[in-house]
Amino acid sequence: MVESVKIGVAGLGTVGVGVLKILEAHGGLLESRSGVKLEVTAVSSRDRTKDRGVSLDGMTWYENASDMATDNNVDIILELIGGSDGIAKDLCEKALEAGKSVVTANKALLAVHGTALAEQAEAHNVTIAYEAAVAGGIPIVKALREGLSGNAISRVYGILNGTCNYILTEMEETGGEFESILKEAQDLGYAEADPSFDIDGVDAAHKLAILTSLAYATPVDFDKVYIEGITSVTADDISYATELGYRIKLLGVARRTDKGIEQRVHPCMVRKDTSIANVSGVFNAVVAEGDSVDSTVYVGRGAGEGPTASAVIADVIDIAAGRLTPTFGVPVVKMKPIPSVSIEDHVGCYYVCLTVYDKPGVIADVSAVFRDEDISIESLLQRGRSEQEAVPVILVTHEVKEASLVRALAKIEKFDHSVARPRMIRIVSL
Ligand SMILES: NC(=O)c1ccc[n+]([C@@H]2O[C@H](COP(=O)([O-])OP(=O)(O)OC[C@H]3O[C@@H](n4cnc5c(N)ncnc54)[C@H](OP(=O)(O)O)[C@@H]3O)[C@@H](O)[C@H]2O)c1
């Protein structure tokens, strides 16, 4: 008789139901791949009366998900509830304490408590697996942890939030402003009613913190991620980017420099001919650069029932088959803190948009400020001519330290002929 591995599923929403559907549809295939029968014996959710469209027959229902952790008829816990604290954290801790491996799709939890949970898992010879937490259906966790383990990773970056990528793609294709495209995205179900975690860059930052830990064998340090969302990107920025040969993407970038690690999430201008620039709509993409392998690119669906459940099931199969790997690729005792490089020390090229009255001497004044801060200008575009109306002046800088540019823009903002706060977008060379 084939041995069975018993699964407890906490959270029967988009992902939880997706997991139950795959287990039901592909039972035989999954059994051949894991070598054991995968059987759901327990479930938990808030509302017992809700029709989930899947059969829950024969499964024990838990009012309190955490109680599932000590059920002797459950071997693996799937935490598919969400949130960095509360019930999700409590369930994971109790399950690990009880010697059960955990699979979660919860990036918020991992970004904040990942190292502590990994330590707890190791202490009990189990694991906490989270392929679904970063870029949904793209197997980037396994790729970084195992496939690229022979490399020193110099940089890992990507489009880690499908909602933002959808909005930026639509802004480019329709010429619309952020607010109206966001509203459309909400109507179509591509953005949450409260979209702040997505559009403010927090969701991408959670994922980036996890990728950084995997890539550099360092404790997860979400607080060190610089975060800027897409709410201030304008239709004009998108149109100037197009004119300059760029596309605007919200990227998460983790980069090793000789001073430490940069971790940043912000809108970026990327050249249109790069692979990442051509990932549009709700799709995600991650690029990992290793010293031996060079650049590797992973593209796919970063969210949704099927893609996310696909990643959860892959973790379940690994655990059921006995393939337990350290949570972040190395045991926690081998993880080393690495200094964090602040955004002020970032060196790169910048797109700058000034809004000024076109009076004689304005460009000379701007040039003087840039000269004083040792910033050299690669190109300058000036639109329209009017001493009565403000006109945009678009500049692209050569490489400069961010702190110098920020000082320069603060000085320019104080000019009499400056009518709006100067805007800047970092240009990322890929
Ligand atoms: N959706 C995606 O595309 C996606 C992609 C990647 C990662 N994730 C992550 O996957 C996790 C689940 O996301 P989701 O989209 O499936 O969320 P969801 O559709 O909102 O489902 C959450 C589920 O958790 C249940 N729940 C809430 N509080 C609970 C509690 N105290 N005890 C037991 N169950 C509780 C809810 O119960 P009721 O149904 O009874 O209300 C619901 O079934 C999150 O960590 C999310 O970040 C989601």
Short mmCIF file of C-alpha atoms in Angstrom, two decimals, residues 5 88 104 236 263 271 280 286 295 323 403 415:
data_model
loop_
_atom_site.label_atom_id
_atom_site.label_comp_id
_atom_site.label_asym_id
_atom_site.label_seq_id
_atom_site.Cartn_x
_atom_site.Cartn_y
_atom_site.Cartn_z
CA VAL A 5 1.08 12.31 3.49
CA ALA A 88 -0.87 33.09 10.03
CA THR A 104 3.02 29.20 2.73
CA ASP A 236 3.92 62.81 -19.27
CA GLN A 263 17.69 46.73 -1.81
CA ARG A 271 15.76 50.58 -22.22
CA SER A 280 3.72 43.64 -19.96
CA VAL A 286 12.85 38.08 -12.46
CA SER A 295 22.07 36.58 -16.90
CA ARG A 323 13.51 16.86 -0.21
CA ALA A 403 22.32 62.58 -2.62
CA PHE A 415 13.80 79.12 -8.05
#
